């Protein structure tokens, strides 16, 4: 059985974070494990405002020991890390395992939360995790932050950011422009392997309340890499998976709607 792990936060509402990752792993037919970095809560009495509760370093270390030394992984991803210690622990375990198939989802924002999360960690993530990443999956804001440039608003700027991020050590860069790119009639993302750019286009879907799409995408890339797909194939497949995921989404309450990881097999196409 192919085994994958997510090192990420738990989203109590179930639409993002490690919950989205595990659902995605299941759909890909791989065995999923999770090391919980923090617990994210949302308050229905206060306009769904987010609370973030990091777990103790020792708790995360014990989980990573179970996963990496007790089971072993074919691929892993990191999502929301939330603390310096979590970044450093993820780095140590991934490096010591010599894990080639590592996907960095540099989660810096959350749908429904208006502010950038943990901006003080950006430098550390860039220094410690970016050089280990086989694939990094920033959205436009995260790409700007990782590259040290303004948030890209067009394809040219996305390409410039991708080149800088590649130079900083990620072997493959997938920037999600999606519906937020100006002047496009499709959702456009770009993939850069250090030599060539590929444009990945998909239908524009109204995602005003869907959250967890970024987690789902990076989880899908991780599972596909574990199954032996190359990075570009893994990303292209993941985009299709997320398109179905978004088409099958539904409202949970008046603030959020999760994607639907089983969308691809329920005919949402
Ligand atoms: O979608 C970003 C995200 C990642 N990880 C956790 C989250 C969220 C957004 O809610 O809660 C744990």
XYZ file of N, CA and C in Angstrom, residues 10-223:
642
model
N -5.699 20.922 12.000
C -7.042 20.354 11.926
C -8.039 21.501 11.801
N -8.940 21.404 10.837
C -10.008 22.388 10.669
C -11.265 21.781 11.284
N -11.666 22.315 12.424
C -12.801 21.724 13.138
C -14.055 21.653 12.276
N -14.171 22.529 11.270
C -15.369 22.503 10.422
C -15.241 21.470 9.296
N -14.072 20.861 9.158
C -13.916 19.699 8.282
C -13.656 19.973 6.812
N -13.654 21.245 6.403
C -13.537 21.523 4.967
C -12.125 21.725 4.468
N -11.222 22.088 5.376
C -9.840 22.385 4.968
C -8.898 21.567 5.837
N -7.622 21.971 5.836
C -6.656 21.336 6.720
C -6.543 19.830 6.522
N -6.145 19.157 7.574
C -5.868 17.720 7.451
C -7.123 16.908 7.145
N -8.304 17.459 7.485
C -9.537 16.724 7.164
C -9.701 16.646 5.643
N -9.464 17.776 4.966
C -9.543 17.770 3.496
C -8.460 16.862 2.915
N -7.289 16.880 3.535
C -6.176 16.064 3.027
C -6.511 14.576 3.105
N -7.008 14.144 4.265
C -7.282 12.708 4.436
C -8.393 12.238 3.498
N -9.409 13.101 3.307
C -10.491 12.730 2.382
C -9.933 12.576 0.963
N -9.014 13.477 0.629
C -8.412 13.435 -0.715
C -7.540 12.189 -0.878
N -6.747 11.883 0.130
C -5.902 10.673 0.062
C -6.773 9.443 -0.175
N -7.883 9.395 0.535
C -8.797 8.246 0.407
C -9.279 8.107 -1.045
N -9.637 9.243 -1.647
C -10.131 9.205 -3.040
C -9.044 8.717 -3.996
N -7.800 9.001 -3.675
C -6.688 8.567 -4.534
C -6.281 7.119 -4.237
N -6.876 6.527 -3.241
C -6.573 5.121 -2.938
C -5.239 4.904 -2.261
N -4.753 5.938 -1.569
C -3.506 5.760 -0.821
C -3.825 5.771 0.681
N -2.887 5.246 1.460
C -3.091 5.193 2.906
C -2.624 6.502 3.525
N -3.546 7.215 4.201
C -3.230 8.544 4.708
C -2.980 8.585 6.202
N -2.000 9.396 6.586
C -1.717 9.645 8.011
C -1.638 11.147 8.236
N -1.815 11.558 9.494
C -1.772 12.992 9.784
C -0.992 13.278 11.056
N -0.093 14.257 10.980
C 0.558 14.818 12.165
C -0.075 16.197 12.368
N -0.780 16.352 13.483
C -1.534 17.591 13.727
C -0.613 18.665 14.312
N -0.536 19.792 13.641
C 0.308 20.897 14.126
C -0.459 21.840 15.047
N -1.741 22.029 14.726
C -2.564 22.989 15.465
C -4.024 22.643 15.214
N -4.868 23.213 16.017
C -6.308 23.034 15.800
C -6.906 24.396 15.493
N -7.598 24.471 14.375
C -8.252 25.728 13.984
C -9.746 25.613 14.263
N -10.278 26.629 14.919
C -11.711 26.643 15.211
C -12.332 27.885 14.584
N -13.639 27.863 14.419
C -14.364 28.983 13.832
C -15.574 29.257 14.725
N -15.785 30.522 15.043
C -16.795 30.856 16.042
C -18.100 31.341 15.398
N -19.166 30.511 15.479
C -20.443 30.904 14.877
C -21.102 32.079 15.607
N -20.670 32.361 16.849
C -21.231 33.498 17.584
C -20.470 34.779 17.308
N -19.422 34.671 16.510
C -18.608 35.847 16.235
C -18.171 35.864 14.772
N -19.194 35.779 13.893
C -18.959 35.869 12.451
C -17.885 34.910 11.938
N -17.840 33.717 12.540
C -16.952 32.661 12.038
C -15.474 33.044 12.191
N -15.171 33.869 13.182
C -13.773 34.280 13.343
C -12.942 33.077 13.787
N -11.708 33.059 13.284
C -10.854 31.881 13.467
C -10.056 31.924 14.763
N -9.975 30.792 15.417
C -9.059 30.612 16.545
C -8.007 29.589 16.125
N -6.788 29.799 16.544
C -5.718 28.870 16.181
C -5.009 28.407 17.453
N -5.013 27.115 17.694
C -4.440 26.547 18.917
C -3.296 25.588 18.564
N -2.059 26.062 18.610
C -0.931 25.184 18.285
C -0.776 24.082 19.330
N -0.367 22.904 18.895
C -0.080 21.827 19.838
C 1.369 21.950 20.308
N 1.631 21.357 21.450
C 2.986 21.371 21.996
C 3.989 20.725 21.056
N 5.184 21.252 21.076
C 6.241 20.685 20.228
C 6.398 19.178 20.451
N 6.317 18.757 21.723
C 6.532 17.332 22.025
C 5.428 16.467 21.402
N 4.226 17.020 21.301
C 3.104 16.252 20.727
C 3.303 16.071 19.219
N 3.787 17.136 18.586
C 4.038 17.035 17.140
C 5.219 16.098 16.880
N 6.249 16.215 17.692
C 7.427 15.352 17.513
C 7.042 13.869 17.639
N 6.202 13.563 18.633
C 5.787 12.167 18.844
C 4.994 11.647 17.644
N 4.140 12.495 17.075
C 3.367 12.072 15.900
C 4.282 11.822 14.705
N 5.243 12.714 14.516
C 6.160 12.570 13.374
C 7.029 11.314 13.544
N 7.385 11.016 14.796
C 8.159 9.807 15.085
C 7.338 8.565 14.704
N 6.060 8.565 15.107
C 5.162 7.449 14.745
C 5.131 7.258 13.231
N 4.910 8.369 12.534
C 4.680 8.301 11.086
C 5.965 7.968 10.321
N 7.009 8.721 10.580
C 8.234 8.561 9.788
C 9.053 7.341 10.201
N 9.090 7.062 11.521
C 9.945 5.966 11.980
C 9.160 4.688 12.246
N 7.874 4.833 12.558
C 7.073 3.654 12.875
C 6.375 3.069 11.670
N 6.130 3.884 10.648
C 5.393 3.410 9.472
C 6.206 3.624 8.190
N 6.618 4.858 7.965
C 7.313 5.186 6.710
C 6.347 5.785 5.710
N 6.848 6.703 4.892
C 5.966 7.374 3.925
C 6.601 7.396 2.536
N 5.729 7.345 1.522
C 6.199 7.478 0.135
C 6.177 8.933 -0.312
N 5.344 9.735 0.347
C 5.276 11.163 0.033
C 4.618 11.858 1.226
N 4.895 13.152 1.365
C 4.264 13.920 2.453
C 4.045 15.353 2.004
N 3.097 16.018 2.669
C 2.881 17.439 2.433
C 2.869 18.163 3.769
N 3.173 19.443 3.726
C 2.908 20.284 4.889
C 1.852 21.305 4.505
N 0.971 21.587 5.471
C -0.038 22.626 5.316
C 0.221 23.705 6.344
N -0.799 24.032 7.129
C -0.617 25.104 8.114
C 0.270 24.591 9.258
N 1.371 25.288 9.493
C 2.333 24.829 10.504
C 2.180 25.637 11.786
N 2.055 26.931 11.670
C 1.606 27.738 12.797
C 2.630 28.131 13.839
N 3.792 27.517 13.836
C 4.808 27.905 14.817
C 6.190 27.594 14.257
N 7.162 28.298 14.812
C 8.547 28.071 14.414
C 8.951 26.610 14.658
N 8.558 26.105 15.831
C 8.933 24.727 16.174
C 8.359 23.734 15.159
N 7.145 23.986 14.697
C 6.529 23.060 13.736
C 7.287 23.086 12.406
N 7.707 24.265 11.982
C 8.483 24.364 10.731
C 9.790 23.573 10.886
N 10.458 23.772 12.009
C 11.761 23.127 12.210
C 11.623 21.607 12.355
N 10.559 21.173 13.026
C 10.349 19.728 13.171
C 10.039 19.082 11.814
N 9.184 19.741 11.030
C 8.861 19.207 9.694
C 10.148 19.094 8.886
N 10.945 20.129 8.946
C 12.214 20.118 8.187
C 13.097 18.953 8.618
N 13.258 18.789 9.918
C 14.143 17.741 10.437
C 13.690 16.348 9.974
N 12.390 16.071 10.131
C 11.920 14.713 9.793
C 11.982 14.468 8.284
N 11.631 15.460 7.492
C 11.641 15.281 6.032
C 13.080 15.108 5.543
N 13.972 15.926 6.098
C 15.380 15.858 5.694
C 16.003 14.519 6.122
N 15.778 14.147 7.369
C 16.407 12.916 7.854
C 15.870 11.675 7.142
N 14.610 11.723 6.723
C 14.040 10.584 5.987
C 14.494 10.603 4.527
N 15.198 11.655 4.124
C 15.602 11.852 2.724
C 14.382 11.712 1.804
N 13.304 12.329 2.239
C 12.049 12.201 1.498
C 12.089 13.092 0.255
N 12.068 12.455 -0.889
C 12.143 13.201 -2.143
C 10.793 13.832 -2.484
N 9.728 13.086 -2.252
C 8.407 13.539 -2.686
C 7.702 14.296 -1.562
N 8.129 15.532 -1.433
C 7.578 16.412 -0.401
C 6.921 17.618 -1.087
N 5.680 17.884 -0.706
C 4.921 19.003 -1.278
C 4.715 20.069 -0.203
N 5.134 21.272 -0.509
C 4.968 22.400 0.412
C 3.770 23.234 -0.016
N 2.739 23.232 0.811
C 1.611 24.147 0.605
C 1.821 25.288 1.599
N 2.295 26.435 1.121
C 2.693 27.495 2.057
C 1.484 28.300 2.532
N 0.613 27.637 3.292
C -0.648 28.252 3.715
C -0.386 29.563 4.475
N -0.796 30.668 3.892
C -0.590 31.958 4.570
C -1.900 32.689 4.803
N -2.948 32.219 4.153
C -4.262 32.832 4.350
C -5.317 31.748 4.436
N -6.412 32.096 5.033
C -7.527 31.176 5.214
C -8.773 31.872 4.696
N -9.594 31.186 3.905
C -10.866 31.794 3.501
C -11.696 32.088 4.730
N -12.235 33.277 4.794
C -13.061 33.610 5.955
C -12.271 34.371 7.006
N -10.941 34.254 6.974
C -10.113 35.048 7.886
C -9.457 36.120 7.027
N -9.511 37.365 7.496
C -9.098 38.444 6.599
C -7.599 38.708 6.612
N -6.916 38.265 7.659
C -5.500 38.619 7.758
C -4.571 37.470 7.410
N -3.369 37.847 6.977
C -2.345 36.827 6.722
C -2.018 36.137 8.034
N -1.888 34.801 7.946
C -1.619 34.028 9.153
C -0.124 33.855 9.340
N 0.355 34.054 10.524
C 1.751 33.793 10.872
C 2.764 34.378 9.894
N 2.675 35.675 9.556
C 3.632 36.253 8.591
C 5.073 36.152 9.085
N 5.242 36.038 10.411
C 6.596 35.949 10.966
C 7.286 34.634 10.595
N 6.497 33.655 10.091
C 7.103 32.357 9.750
C 7.578 32.276 8.304
N 7.218 33.285 7.503
C 7.491 33.186 6.066
C 8.968 32.963 5.745
N 9.833 33.721 6.431
C 11.273 33.610 6.167
C 11.792 32.211 6.483
N 11.317 31.680 7.601
C 11.776 30.363 8.049
C 11.314 29.263 7.087
N 10.070 29.376 6.646
C 9.539 28.406 5.677
C 10.368 28.466 4.395
N 10.665 29.678 3.985
C 11.442 29.879 2.755
C 12.849 29.265 2.899
N 13.427 29.466 4.047
C 14.803 29.011 4.260
C 14.879 27.502 4.489
N 13.933 26.968 5.265
C 14.048 25.568 5.701
C 13.278 24.583 4.826
N 12.098 24.977 4.358
C 11.245 24.000 3.675
C 11.271 24.120 2.151
N 11.383 25.342 1.657
C 11.376 25.519 0.192
C 12.456 24.676 -0.500
N 13.680 24.631 0.036
C 14.725 23.844 -0.640
C 14.476 22.334 -0.613
N 13.548 21.880 0.226
C 13.266 20.437 0.288
C 12.111 20.050 -0.637
N 11.401 21.053 -1.137
C 10.138 20.771 -1.827
C 10.345 20.278 -3.255
N 9.709 19.149 -3.553
C 9.660 18.706 -4.951
C 8.650 19.578 -5.696
N 7.565 19.909 -5.014
C 6.555 20.809 -5.594
C 6.107 21.790 -4.512
N 5.997 23.065 -4.878
C 5.412 24.052 -3.973
C 4.165 24.622 -4.646
N 3.103 24.843 -3.865
C 1.804 25.187 -4.463
C 1.217 26.499 -3.914
N 1.898 27.632 -4.110
C 1.362 28.891 -3.582
C 0.190 29.427 -4.404
N -0.707 30.162 -3.750
C -1.655 30.982 -4.504
C -0.939 32.295 -4.845
N -1.667 33.233 -5.417
C -0.988 34.456 -5.883
C -0.345 35.218 -4.731
N -1.097 35.362 -3.634
C -0.565 36.092 -2.484
C 0.687 35.401 -1.940
N 0.579 34.090 -1.769
C 1.703 33.326 -1.212
C 2.907 33.346 -2.154
N 2.645 33.333 -3.455
C 3.745 33.391 -4.434
C 4.493 34.721 -4.296
N 3.742 35.803 -4.146
C 4.365 37.117 -3.963
C 5.215 37.143 -2.711
N 4.668 36.594 -1.628
C 5.391 36.576 -0.360
C 6.669 35.722 -0.459
N 6.544 34.543 -1.062
C 7.719 33.652 -1.166
C 8.796 34.253 -2.065
N 8.348 34.934 -3.126
C 9.313 35.501 -4.078
C 9.847 36.851 -3.613
N 9.165 37.460 -2.654
C 9.569 38.790 -2.202
C 9.198 39.870 -3.198
N 8.057 39.683 -3.895
C 7.577 40.683 -4.858
C 6.115 41.013 -4.529
N 5.563 42.011 -5.230
C 4.143 42.327 -5.076
C 3.317 41.108 -5.500
N 2.124 40.980 -4.949
C 1.240 39.884 -5.361
C 1.008 39.940 -6.876
N 1.356 38.880 -7.611
C 1.168 38.900 -9.067
C -0.305 39.096 -9.439
N -0.528 39.837 -10.540
C -1.913 40.022 -10.996
C -2.072 39.584 -12.445
N -0.983 39.169 -13.070
C -1.085 38.710 -14.459
C -0.061 37.594 -14.697
N -0.161 36.980 -15.870
C 0.666 35.809 -16.158
C 2.153 36.110 -16.136
N 2.515 37.261 -16.665
C 3.947 37.616 -16.692
C 4.522 37.691 -15.280
N 3.766 38.351 -14.394
C 4.241 38.472 -13.012
C 4.269 37.110 -12.309
N 3.314 36.252 -12.664
C 3.325 34.895 -12.085
C 4.600 34.161 -12.500
N 4.957 34.320 -13.764
C 6.162 33.632 -14.261
C 7.409 34.159 -13.577
N 7.468 35.477 -13.400
C 8.629 36.061 -12.707
C 8.737 35.510 -11.285
N 7.602 35.465 -10.600
C 7.598 34.948 -9.220
C 8.027 33.475 -9.207
N 7.525 32.710 -10.178
C 7.859 31.276 -10.237
C 9.363 31.076 -10.389
N 9.972 31.916 -11.224
C 11.430 31.787 -11.430
C 12.190 32.066 -10.130
N 11.760 33.094 -9.421
C 12.446 33.434 -8.160
C 12.271 32.298 -7.149
N 11.054 31.773 -7.063
C 10.784 30.701 -6.084
C 11.592 29.450 -6.443
N 11.711 29.189 -7.730
C 12.531 28.047 -8.159
C 13.988 28.251 -7.758
N 14.471 29.447 -7.961
C 15.871 29.755 -7.587
C 16.107 29.576 -6.089
N 15.058 29.812 -5.313
C 15.207 29.658 -3.864
C 15.183 28.200 -3.427
N 14.993 27.286 -4.385
C 15.202 25.877 -4.038
C 14.087 24.900 -4.352
N 12.850 25.364 -4.593
C 11.791 24.400 -4.920
C 12.035 23.880 -6.334
N 11.935 22.563 -6.508
C 12.273 22.019 -7.834
C 11.153 22.232 -8.854
N 9.928 22.290 -8.398
C 8.798 22.567 -9.289
C 7.869 23.541 -8.592
N 7.416 24.543 -9.348
C 6.592 25.595 -8.752
C 5.249 25.613 -9.469
N 4.179 25.494 -8.693
C 2.836 25.563 -9.271
C 2.116 26.737 -8.615
N 1.905 27.795 -9.399
C 1.228 28.979 -8.843
C -0.233 28.970 -9.278
N -1.097 29.047 -8.267
C -2.538 28.988 -8.512
C -3.071 30.394 -8.732
N -3.285 30.732 -9.987
C -3.877 32.041 -10.289
C -5.373 31.944 -10.115
N -5.899 30.832 -10.612
C -7.322 30.545 -10.461
C -8.185 31.693 -10.921
N -9.235 31.938 -10.187
C -10.235 32.926 -10.612
C -9.791 34.346 -10.294
N -8.676 34.499 -9.570
C -8.306 35.843 -9.126
C -7.403 36.607 -10.091
N -7.098 35.993 -11.218
C -6.206 36.639 -12.164
C -7.000 37.596 -13.046
N -6.476 38.803 -13.260
C -7.257 39.783 -14.013
C -7.294 39.436 -15.506
N -8.413 39.747 -16.122
C -8.548 39.641 -17.573
C -8.600 38.226 -18.129
N -8.932 37.229 -17.331
C -8.976 35.847 -17.833
C -10.415 35.338 -17.836
N -10.705 34.501 -18.827
C -12.043 33.915 -18.862
C -12.023 32.460 -18.378
N -10.819 31.961 -18.110
C -10.694 30.633 -17.493
C -9.826 30.786 -16.248
N -9.804 29.752 -15.405
C -8.887 29.758 -14.256
C -7.519 29.335 -14.792
N -6.527 30.160 -14.568
C -5.208 29.871 -15.138
C -4.171 29.717 -14.033
N -3.470 28.608 -14.074
C -2.377 28.363 -13.140
C -1.129 28.113 -13.974
N 0.036 28.308 -13.362
C 1.240 28.003 -14.132
C 2.151 27.039 -13.368
N 2.806 26.214 -14.168
C 3.723 25.213 -13.628
C 5.097 25.487 -14.212
N 6.123 25.520 -13.359
C 7.479 25.793 -13.817
C 8.430 24.762 -13.213
N 9.172 24.083 -14.077
C 10.086 23.040 -13.577
C 11.539 23.498 -13.622
N 11.746 24.790 -13.801
C 13.110 25.300 -13.866
C 13.563 25.526 -15.301
N 12.857 24.873 -16.236
C 13.193 25.074 -17.653
C 11.998 25.600 -18.418
N 10.891 24.903 -18.291
C 9.715 25.242 -19.095
C 8.529 25.640 -18.239
N 7.711 26.529 -18.841
C 6.441 26.883 -18.217
C 5.322 26.106 -18.889
N 4.394 25.627 -18.100
C 3.163 25.066 -18.635
C 2.010 25.831 -18.031
N 1.058 26.170 -18.886
C -0.131 26.851 -18.389
C -1.212 25.794 -18.191
N -1.813 25.776 -17.020
C -2.865 24.801 -16.763
C -4.173 25.575 -16.654
N -5.101 25.283 -17.584
C -6.360 26.046 -17.580
C -7.526 25.162 -17.179
N -8.452 25.752 -16.452
C -9.664 25.011 -16.105
C -10.835 25.991 -16.061
N -12.031 25.438 -15.960
C -13.219 26.286 -15.971
C -13.229 27.194 -14.740
N -13.716 28.412 -14.929
C -13.891 29.317 -13.778
C -15.122 28.864 -13.009
N -14.944 28.677 -11.726
C -16.081 28.257 -10.894
C -16.246 29.275 -9.781
N -17.480 29.670 -9.530
C -17.720 30.658 -8.479
C -17.401 30.016 -7.124
N -16.346 30.495 -6.509
C -15.899 29.853 -5.265
C -16.026 30.801 -4.083
N -17.070 31.603 -4.081
C -17.080 32.658 -3.063
C -17.057 32.110 -1.639
N -17.655 30.954 -1.410
C -17.546 30.446 -0.049
C -16.827 29.116 0.106
N -16.269 28.632 -0.965
C -15.581 27.348 -0.823
C -14.245 27.540 -0.136
N -13.975 26.763 0.870
C -12.631 26.798 1.429
C -12.046 25.391 1.424
N -10.736 25.336 1.557
C -10.075 24.030 1.553
C -9.603 23.579 0.187
N -9.833 24.397 -0.841
C -9.429 23.972 -2.193
C -7.906 23.854 -2.308
N -7.197 24.759 -1.631
C -5.728 24.713 -1.685
C -5.185 23.483 -0.982
N -5.787 23.144 0.161
C -5.371 21.945 0.894
C -5.619 20.715 0.019
N -6.806 20.676 -0.580
C -7.179 19.533 -1.419
C -6.220 19.390 -2.592
N -5.890 20.509 -3.208
C -4.991 20.454 -4.359
C -3.619 19.887 -3.962
N -3.041 20.405 -2.890
C -1.700 19.927 -2.530
C -1.747 18.486 -2.040
N -2.842 18.089 -1.411
C -2.992 16.682 -1.000
C -3.084 15.777 -2.228
N -3.805 16.230 -3.234
C -3.949 15.442 -4.465
C -2.599 15.315 -5.172
N -1.820 16.389 -5.178
C -0.484 16.328 -5.787
C 0.376 15.319 -5.016
N 0.314 15.366 -3.706
C 1.115 14.469 -2.857
C 0.758 13.003 -3.130
N -0.542 12.722 -3.173
C -0.985 11.341 -3.414
C -0.522 10.860 -4.789
